[in-house]
Amino acid sequence: MALIVQKFGGSSVADAESIKRVAKRIVDTRRAGNDVVVAVSAMGDTTDELLDLASQVAPLPAPRELDMLLSSGERISMALLAMAIHSMGYEARSFTGSQAGMITTADHGSARIVDVTPVRVREALDEGAIVIVAGFQGFNRDTKDITTLGRGGSDTTAVALAAALEADVCEIYSDVDGIFTADPRVVPLARKLDHVSAEEMLELAANGAKVLYIRAVEYARRHGVLIHARSTFTANEGTYVLGEGMAHPRHAKKETDVTDVTGMEEPVVAGVAIDQSQAKITVVGVPDVPGSAAAIFALVAKTGANIDMIVQNVQSASPGRTDISFTLPKPSAAEVLKVLTAEKETLGYENVVHDDQIGKLSVVGAGMRTHSGVSLTLFEALSKAGINIEMISTSEIRISVVVRNDDVHEAARVVHSAYGLDSEIEATVYAGTGR
Ligand code: ASP
Ligand code: MG
């Protein structure tokens, strides 16, 4: 008998019909002889609606109260789901995050899980019940207050429960079939991956892939949790996210040696991700002397902006001066421009330019460590498509470029094709948000 943790996102429990469908899915898993613990998100767009409501009564809602409000979304779906399971003749018990022992830091709106003490969850399992836990929320021991984990936090709830309960697998259900080589809404010939390494998944998530939340993948990697990302709408196998030393269950069952795990060589590139949430700021004509970059980024750091790519280039037109460009989340740009403009005299630069029409494309693959010429394929594909590259950055297993935002979808398609990732058939895209 296995212990399976299942997570259902908001789009999977959007209305009464969907809740009944999910309940059936859970009962089927139980009937197959497994213990089942479920983490559930708020119904549909509930969290957004609650946020909207809060902003109507207060311009800056008190963080403690906002968490009280937002955590109620998951209480609605957990209770309804438990009721639906009951009416199918199975014992089900719902628990809030704090009842389930999700202990977090005190940071309202972005709390991190520091401990999981699922005493009541275990008791309920021992008594034969299916357990439903409200996702996205926890409890801080010092303040004794309810916290939330940040948007999309139910993935993390599920993974943390799976780790604490030593579950066999953590199944994350959404309205897509698994993890694809690219977003199928952008690249119709994207292929579903059979498995992906946790390190590749982290890079993909950090660079714009929305199918799994980065914190959940991090937690899974640290605690050795096997994630299976799959669809609520089909019984098909999805994608396994494999941490170090883990094997795909289908292969792990066979007592074959490791070289047989996939039967073929891993592709160099696992996937292509795009990120359209960033802006670019260029500080033009900075004095090319030691300390200039330090002075600029000291100011930027004070705003709390999360800087991604940085490029510096000596100006050939005016010797002794250099241009520094960097990218950052669009909402952070206004504040950064303000501090840079205020210090124009002291920094001694000529001009500052803001550009919010950029798109970032990243290619991720662990095979880059051992293969050469991987970036050339990317550059040639973009060149053939007439797409201009504005910035380039690389890590050990990733190459990213900044292009015009209008070009980024086309760029994703040509690059996907250039790496031989295209499938013969178009991916099925269900209506919905992907969550
Ligand atoms: N309901 C929360 C949100 O919409 C948490 C989640 O869906 O995972 O962000
Ligand atoms: Mg949601």
PDB file of C-alpha atoms in Angstrom, residues 46-269:
ATOM      1  CA  THR A  46     -11.150  33.079  -5.489  1.00  0.00           C
ATOM      2  CA  THR A  47      -7.769  34.362  -4.306  1.00  0.00           C
ATOM      3  CA  ASP A  48      -7.750  37.143  -6.914  1.00  0.00           C
ATOM      4  CA  GLU A  49     -11.318  38.089  -6.033  1.00  0.00           C
ATOM      5  CA  LEU A  50     -10.478  38.261  -2.335  1.00  0.00           C
ATOM      6  CA  LEU A  51      -7.425  40.409  -3.082  1.00  0.00           C
ATOM      7  CA  ASP A  52      -9.606  42.696  -5.140  1.00  0.00           C
ATOM      8  CA  LEU A  53     -12.169  42.944  -2.359  1.00  0.00           C
ATOM      9  CA  ALA A  54      -9.451  43.803   0.151  1.00  0.00           C
ATOM     10  CA  SER A  55      -8.122  46.603  -2.041  1.00  0.00           C
ATOM     11  CA  GLN A  56     -11.622  48.075  -2.189  1.00  0.00           C
ATOM     12  CA  VAL A  57     -11.835  48.485   1.581  1.00  0.00           C
ATOM     13  CA  ALA A  58      -8.226  49.528   2.160  1.00  0.00           C
ATOM     14  CA  PRO A  59      -5.514  50.824  -0.178  1.00  0.00           C
ATOM     15  CA  LEU A  60      -2.855  48.894   1.741  1.00  0.00           C
ATOM     16  CA  PRO A  61      -4.594  46.043   3.583  1.00  0.00           C
ATOM     17  CA  ALA A  62      -2.974  45.037   6.893  1.00  0.00           C
ATOM     18  CA  PRO A  63      -0.839  41.956   6.092  1.00  0.00           C
ATOM     19  CA  ARG A  64      -2.140  39.938   9.066  1.00  0.00           C
ATOM     20  CA  GLU A  65      -5.750  40.483   8.034  1.00  0.00           C
ATOM     21  CA  LEU A  66      -4.981  39.851   4.385  1.00  0.00           C
ATOM     22  CA  ASP A  67      -3.684  36.407   5.314  1.00  0.00           C
ATOM     23  CA  MET A  68      -6.807  35.738   7.406  1.00  0.00           C
ATOM     24  CA  LEU A  69      -8.873  36.671   4.367  1.00  0.00           C
ATOM     25  CA  LEU A  70      -6.892  34.788   1.697  1.00  0.00           C
ATOM     26  CA  SER A  71      -6.576  31.605   3.762  1.00  0.00           C
ATOM     27  CA  SER A  72     -10.370  31.396   3.827  1.00  0.00           C
ATOM     28  CA  GLY A  73     -10.398  30.569   0.089  1.00  0.00           C
ATOM     29  CA  GLU A  74      -8.747  27.204   0.692  1.00  0.00           C
ATOM     30  CA  ARG A  75     -11.046  26.477   3.660  1.00  0.00           C
ATOM     31  CA  ILE A  76     -14.019  26.662   1.331  1.00  0.00           C
ATOM     32  CA  SER A  77     -12.599  24.208  -1.201  1.00  0.00           C
ATOM     33  CA  MET A  78     -11.261  21.758   1.427  1.00  0.00           C
ATOM     34  CA  ALA A  79     -14.628  21.481   3.181  1.00  0.00           C
ATOM     35  CA  LEU A  80     -16.573  21.094  -0.063  1.00  0.00           C
ATOM     36  CA  LEU A  81     -14.170  18.452  -1.304  1.00  0.00           C
ATOM     37  CA  ALA A  82     -14.475  16.492   1.963  1.00  0.00           C
ATOM     38  CA  MET A  83     -18.283  16.687   1.725  1.00  0.00           C
ATOM     39  CA  ALA A  84     -18.238  15.426  -1.858  1.00  0.00           C
ATOM     40  CA  ILE A  85     -16.078  12.464  -0.852  1.00  0.00           C
ATOM     41  CA  HIS A  86     -18.366  11.717   2.103  1.00  0.00           C
ATOM     42  CA  SER A  87     -21.375  11.559  -0.141  1.00  0.00           C
ATOM     43  CA  MET A  88     -19.555   8.935  -2.208  1.00  0.00           C
ATOM     44  CA  GLY A  89     -19.398   6.749   0.880  1.00  0.00           C
ATOM     45  CA  TYR A  90     -15.804   7.409   1.910  1.00  0.00           C
ATOM     46  CA  GLU A  91     -14.511   8.891   5.121  1.00  0.00           C
ATOM     47  CA  ALA A  92     -12.779  12.241   4.550  1.00  0.00           C
ATOM     48  CA  ARG A  93     -11.519  14.852   6.984  1.00  0.00           C
ATOM     49  CA  SER A  94     -10.410  18.375   6.130  1.00  0.00           C
ATOM     50  CA  PHE A  95      -7.792  20.359   8.039  1.00  0.00           C
ATOM     51  CA  THR A  96      -6.576  23.936   7.830  1.00  0.00           C
ATOM     52  CA  GLY A  97      -2.863  24.476   7.349  1.00  0.00           C
ATOM     53  CA  SER A  98      -2.342  25.099  11.050  1.00  0.00           C
ATOM     54  CA  GLN A  99      -4.354  22.007  12.044  1.00  0.00           C
ATOM     55  CA  ALA A 100      -2.207  19.990   9.679  1.00  0.00           C
ATOM     56  CA  GLY A 101       0.952  21.267  11.384  1.00  0.00           C
ATOM     57  CA  MET A 102       2.325  23.527   8.652  1.00  0.00           C
ATOM     58  CA  ILE A 103       4.636  25.707  10.739  1.00  0.00           C
ATOM     59  CA  THR A 104       5.980  28.772   8.933  1.00  0.00           C
ATOM     60  CA  THR A 105       8.000  31.942   9.392  1.00  0.00           C
ATOM     61  CA  ALA A 106       5.999  35.014  10.422  1.00  0.00           C
ATOM     62  CA  ASP A 107       6.216  36.803   7.050  1.00  0.00           C
ATOM     63  CA  HIS A 108       2.641  37.456   6.039  1.00  0.00           C
ATOM     64  CA  GLY A 109       2.037  36.901   2.346  1.00  0.00           C
ATOM     65  CA  SER A 110       5.348  35.149   1.762  1.00  0.00           C
ATOM     66  CA  ALA A 111       5.874  32.808   4.715  1.00  0.00           C
ATOM     67  CA  ARG A 112       8.276  29.890   4.377  1.00  0.00           C
ATOM     68  CA  ILE A 113       7.620  26.463   5.819  1.00  0.00           C
ATOM     69  CA  VAL A 114      10.074  25.761   8.638  1.00  0.00           C
ATOM     70  CA  ASP A 115       8.563  22.590  10.111  1.00  0.00           C
ATOM     71  CA  VAL A 116       5.722  20.164   9.425  1.00  0.00           C
ATOM     72  CA  THR A 117       4.127  18.284  12.323  1.00  0.00           C
ATOM     73  CA  PRO A 118       1.248  16.388  10.717  1.00  0.00           C
ATOM     74  CA  VAL A 119       0.052  14.617  13.885  1.00  0.00           C
ATOM     75  CA  ARG A 120      -3.640  14.955  13.107  1.00  0.00           C
ATOM     76  CA  VAL A 121      -3.084  13.992   9.482  1.00  0.00           C
ATOM     77  CA  ARG A 122      -1.456  10.739  10.578  1.00  0.00           C
ATOM     78  CA  GLU A 123      -4.191  10.002  13.094  1.00  0.00           C
ATOM     79  CA  ALA A 124      -6.844  10.493  10.454  1.00  0.00           C
ATOM     80  CA  LEU A 125      -4.952   8.257   8.009  1.00  0.00           C
ATOM     81  CA  ASP A 126      -4.608   5.580  10.689  1.00  0.00           C
ATOM     82  CA  GLU A 127      -8.350   5.705  11.169  1.00  0.00           C
ATOM     83  CA  GLY A 128      -8.809   5.060   7.468  1.00  0.00           C
ATOM     84  CA  ALA A 129      -9.821   8.557   6.397  1.00  0.00           C
ATOM     85  CA  ILE A 130      -8.854  10.437   3.274  1.00  0.00           C
ATOM     86  CA  VAL A 131      -7.201  13.659   4.422  1.00  0.00           C
ATOM     87  CA  ILE A 132      -7.811  17.032   2.760  1.00  0.00           C
ATOM     88  CA  VAL A 133      -5.463  19.874   3.727  1.00  0.00           C
ATOM     89  CA  ALA A 134      -5.960  23.530   2.843  1.00  0.00           C
ATOM     90  CA  GLY A 135      -3.058  24.587   0.625  1.00  0.00           C
ATOM     91  CA  PHE A 136      -1.112  27.839   0.683  1.00  0.00           C
ATOM     92  CA  GLN A 137      -1.318  28.471   4.437  1.00  0.00           C
ATOM     93  CA  GLY A 138       0.363  27.830   7.738  1.00  0.00           C
ATOM     94  CA  PHE A 139       0.842  29.055  11.261  1.00  0.00           C
ATOM     95  CA  ASN A 140       3.641  30.892  13.043  1.00  0.00           C
ATOM     96  CA  ARG A 141       4.521  29.687  16.531  1.00  0.00           C
ATOM     97  CA  ASP A 142       5.720  33.056  17.884  1.00  0.00           C
ATOM     98  CA  THR A 143       2.962  35.325  16.634  1.00  0.00           C
ATOM     99  CA  LYS A 144       0.349  32.523  16.796  1.00  0.00           C
ATOM    100  CA  ASP A 145      -1.057  33.927  13.562  1.00  0.00           C
ATOM    101  CA  ILE A 146      -2.196  32.424  10.281  1.00  0.00           C
ATOM    102  CA  THR A 147       0.202  32.969   7.395  1.00  0.00           C
ATOM    103  CA  THR A 148       0.108  32.398   3.640  1.00  0.00           C
ATOM    104  CA  LEU A 149       2.956  31.103   1.495  1.00  0.00           C
ATOM    105  CA  GLY A 150       2.745  33.432  -1.517  1.00  0.00           C
ATOM    106  CA  ARG A 151       0.856  32.969  -4.783  1.00  0.00           C
ATOM    107  CA  GLY A 152       0.784  29.392  -6.000  1.00  0.00           C
ATOM    108  CA  GLY A 153       1.785  28.205  -2.534  1.00  0.00           C
ATOM    109  CA  SER A 154      -0.406  25.085  -2.562  1.00  0.00           C
ATOM    110  CA  ASP A 155       2.248  23.253  -4.593  1.00  0.00           C
ATOM    111  CA  THR A 156       4.620  23.811  -1.684  1.00  0.00           C
ATOM    112  CA  THR A 157       2.022  22.628   0.832  1.00  0.00           C
ATOM    113  CA  ALA A 158       1.684  19.378  -1.091  1.00  0.00           C
ATOM    114  CA  VAL A 159       5.420  18.789  -1.395  1.00  0.00           C
ATOM    115  CA  ALA A 160       6.031  19.629   2.278  1.00  0.00           C
ATOM    116  CA  LEU A 161       3.304  17.188   3.344  1.00  0.00           C
ATOM    117  CA  ALA A 162       4.764  14.525   1.067  1.00  0.00           C
ATOM    118  CA  ALA A 163       8.194  15.046   2.644  1.00  0.00           C
ATOM    119  CA  ALA A 164       6.929  14.964   6.241  1.00  0.00           C
ATOM    120  CA  LEU A 165       4.748  11.895   5.640  1.00  0.00           C
ATOM    121  CA  GLU A 166       7.414  10.174   3.531  1.00  0.00           C
ATOM    122  CA  ALA A 167       4.879   9.719   0.761  1.00  0.00           C
ATOM    123  CA  ASP A 168       5.745   7.564  -2.233  1.00  0.00           C
ATOM    124  CA  VAL A 169       4.845  10.312  -4.695  1.00  0.00           C
ATOM    125  CA  CYS A 170       3.469  13.842  -4.777  1.00  0.00           C
ATOM    126  CA  GLU A 171       1.042  14.170  -7.692  1.00  0.00           C
ATOM    127  CA  ILE A 172       0.453  17.760  -8.796  1.00  0.00           C
ATOM    128  CA  TYR A 173      -2.704  18.029 -10.905  1.00  0.00           C
ATOM    129  CA  SER A 174      -3.483  20.935 -13.222  1.00  0.00           C
ATOM    130  CA  ASP A 175      -5.234  21.502 -16.546  1.00  0.00           C
ATOM    131  CA  VAL A 176      -2.134  20.603 -18.584  1.00  0.00           C
ATOM    132  CA  ASP A 177      -0.871  17.072 -19.241  1.00  0.00           C
ATOM    133  CA  GLY A 178       2.515  17.535 -17.612  1.00  0.00           C
ATOM    134  CA  ILE A 179       5.695  19.478 -18.199  1.00  0.00           C
ATOM    135  CA  PHE A 180       6.313  20.396 -21.811  1.00  0.00           C
ATOM    136  CA  THR A 181       9.455  21.313 -23.736  1.00  0.00           C
ATOM    137  CA  ALA A 182       7.833  24.776 -24.041  1.00  0.00           C
ATOM    138  CA  ASP A 183       4.499  26.381 -23.212  1.00  0.00           C
ATOM    139  CA  PRO A 184       2.114  24.675 -25.707  1.00  0.00           C
ATOM    140  CA  ARG A 185       0.076  27.871 -25.887  1.00  0.00           C
ATOM    141  CA  VAL A 186       3.121  29.535 -27.465  1.00  0.00           C
ATOM    142  CA  VAL A 187       4.810  26.595 -29.193  1.00  0.00           C
ATOM    143  CA  PRO A 188       2.079  24.292 -30.543  1.00  0.00           C
ATOM    144  CA  LEU A 189       4.602  21.554 -31.357  1.00  0.00           C
ATOM    145  CA  ALA A 190       5.850  21.372 -27.758  1.00  0.00           C
ATOM    146  CA  ARG A 191       6.310  17.835 -26.469  1.00  0.00           C
ATOM    147  CA  LYS A 192       5.337  16.452 -23.099  1.00  0.00           C
ATOM    148  CA  LEU A 193       8.409  15.324 -21.208  1.00  0.00           C
ATOM    149  CA  ASP A 194       8.470  11.853 -19.719  1.00  0.00           C
ATOM    150  CA  HIS A 195      10.718  13.126 -16.958  1.00  0.00           C
ATOM    151  CA  VAL A 196      12.865  16.167 -16.215  1.00  0.00           C
ATOM    152  CA  SER A 197      15.615  16.614 -13.647  1.00  0.00           C
ATOM    153  CA  ALA A 198      14.852  18.794 -10.637  1.00  0.00           C
ATOM    154  CA  GLU A 199      17.768  21.074 -11.490  1.00  0.00           C
ATOM    155  CA  GLU A 200      16.462  21.637 -15.034  1.00  0.00           C
ATOM    156  CA  MET A 201      12.949  22.195 -13.706  1.00  0.00           C
ATOM    157  CA  LEU A 202      14.291  24.821 -11.292  1.00  0.00           C
ATOM    158  CA  GLU A 203      15.982  26.715 -14.128  1.00  0.00           C
ATOM    159  CA  LEU A 204      12.859  26.487 -16.292  1.00  0.00           C
ATOM    160  CA  ALA A 205      10.650  27.728 -13.446  1.00  0.00           C
ATOM    161  CA  ALA A 206      13.075  30.523 -12.567  1.00  0.00           C
ATOM    162  CA  ASN A 207      13.015  31.673 -16.179  1.00  0.00           C
ATOM    163  CA  GLY A 208       9.321  31.890 -16.777  1.00  0.00           C
ATOM    164  CA  ALA A 209       7.858  28.349 -16.972  1.00  0.00           C
ATOM    165  CA  LYS A 210       4.665  28.486 -14.927  1.00  0.00           C
ATOM    166  CA  VAL A 211       3.665  24.844 -14.694  1.00  0.00           C
ATOM    167  CA  LEU A 212       5.290  24.240 -11.279  1.00  0.00           C
ATOM    168  CA  TYR A 213       6.210  26.735  -8.613  1.00  0.00           C
ATOM    169  CA  ILE A 214       9.883  27.189  -7.996  1.00  0.00           C
ATOM    170  CA  ARG A 215       9.661  26.981  -4.208  1.00  0.00           C
ATOM    171  CA  ALA A 216       7.875  23.648  -4.418  1.00  0.00           C
ATOM    172  CA  VAL A 217      10.533  22.234  -6.738  1.00  0.00           C
ATOM    173  CA  GLU A 218      13.271  23.518  -4.426  1.00  0.00           C
ATOM    174  CA  TYR A 219      11.602  21.919  -1.428  1.00  0.00           C
ATOM    175  CA  ALA A 220      11.168  18.640  -3.297  1.00  0.00           C
ATOM    176  CA  ARG A 221      14.805  18.594  -4.328  1.00  0.00           C
ATOM    177  CA  ARG A 222      16.024  19.323  -0.821  1.00  0.00           C
ATOM    178  CA  HIS A 223      13.805  16.676   0.776  1.00  0.00           C
ATOM    179  CA  GLY A 224      13.934  14.020  -1.924  1.00  0.00           C
ATOM    180  CA  VAL A 225      10.243  14.151  -2.886  1.00  0.00           C
ATOM    181  CA  LEU A 226       9.236  12.566  -6.208  1.00  0.00           C
ATOM    182  CA  ILE A 227       6.872  14.929  -8.088  1.00  0.00           C
ATOM    183  CA  HIS A 228       4.473  13.700 -10.759  1.00  0.00           C
ATOM    184  CA  ALA A 229       2.916  16.619 -12.662  1.00  0.00           C
ATOM    185  CA  ARG A 230      -0.216  15.444 -14.459  1.00  0.00           C
ATOM    186  CA  SER A 231      -3.654  16.406 -15.753  1.00  0.00           C
ATOM    187  CA  THR A 232      -6.939  16.427 -13.859  1.00  0.00           C
ATOM    188  CA  PHE A 233      -8.770  15.638 -17.072  1.00  0.00           C
ATOM    189  CA  THR A 234      -7.075  12.442 -18.193  1.00  0.00           C
ATOM    190  CA  ALA A 235      -5.666   9.319 -16.575  1.00  0.00           C
ATOM    191  CA  ASN A 236      -2.517   9.621 -18.690  1.00  0.00           C
ATOM    192  CA  GLU A 237       0.867   9.623 -17.123  1.00  0.00           C
ATOM    193  CA  GLY A 238       2.320  13.116 -16.810  1.00  0.00           C
ATOM    194  CA  THR A 239       5.905  14.171 -16.147  1.00  0.00           C
ATOM    195  CA  TYR A 240       8.119  13.015 -13.284  1.00  0.00           C
ATOM    196  CA  VAL A 241      10.514  15.521 -11.728  1.00  0.00           C
ATOM    197  CA  LEU A 242      13.531  13.533 -10.647  1.00  0.00           C
ATOM    198  CA  GLY A 243      15.904  14.668  -7.922  1.00  0.00           C
ATOM    199  CA  GLU A 244      19.415  13.368  -7.598  1.00  0.00           C
ATOM    200  CA  GLY A 245      19.559   9.569  -7.692  1.00  0.00           C
ATOM    201  CA  MET A 246      15.825   9.167  -8.428  1.00  0.00           C
ATOM    202  CA  ALA A 247      14.541   7.044 -11.287  1.00  0.00           C
ATOM    203  CA  HIS A 248      11.281   7.161 -13.201  1.00  0.00           C
ATOM    204  CA  PRO A 249       9.003   4.682 -11.364  1.00  0.00           C
ATOM    205  CA  ARG A 250       8.306   2.816 -14.602  1.00  0.00           C
ATOM    206  CA  HIS A 251      12.014   2.096 -14.970  1.00  0.00           C
ATOM    207  CA  ALA A 252      12.786   1.786 -11.291  1.00  0.00           C
ATOM    208  CA  LYS A 253      10.461  -1.202 -11.050  1.00  0.00           C
ATOM    209  CA  LYS A 254      12.516  -3.134 -13.560  1.00  0.00           C
ATOM    210  CA  GLU A 255      15.695  -4.458 -12.030  1.00  0.00           C
ATOM    211  CA  THR A 256      17.801  -3.227 -14.925  1.00  0.00           C
ATOM    212  CA  ASP A 257      21.055  -1.333 -14.608  1.00  0.00           C
ATOM    213  CA  VAL A 258      21.232   2.443 -14.734  1.00  0.00           C
ATOM    214  CA  THR A 259      22.261   2.743 -18.371  1.00  0.00           C
ATOM    215  CA  ASP A 260      18.928   1.188 -19.254  1.00  0.00           C
ATOM    216  CA  VAL A 261      16.904   3.769 -17.383  1.00  0.00           C
ATOM    217  CA  THR A 262      15.885   5.725 -20.460  1.00  0.00           C
ATOM    218  CA  GLY A 263      17.100   3.400 -23.163  1.00  0.00           C
ATOM    219  CA  MET A 264      18.666   6.308 -25.022  1.00  0.00           C
ATOM    220  CA  GLU A 265      20.897   9.270 -24.549  1.00  0.00           C
ATOM    221  CA  GLU A 266      19.309  12.252 -22.804  1.00  0.00           C
ATOM    222  CA  PRO A 267      18.671  15.218 -25.114  1.00  0.00           C
ATOM    223  CA  VAL A 268      21.044  18.164 -24.609  1.00  0.00           C
ATOM    224  CA  VAL A 269      18.189  20.632 -24.215  1.00  0.00           C
TER     225      VAL A 269
END
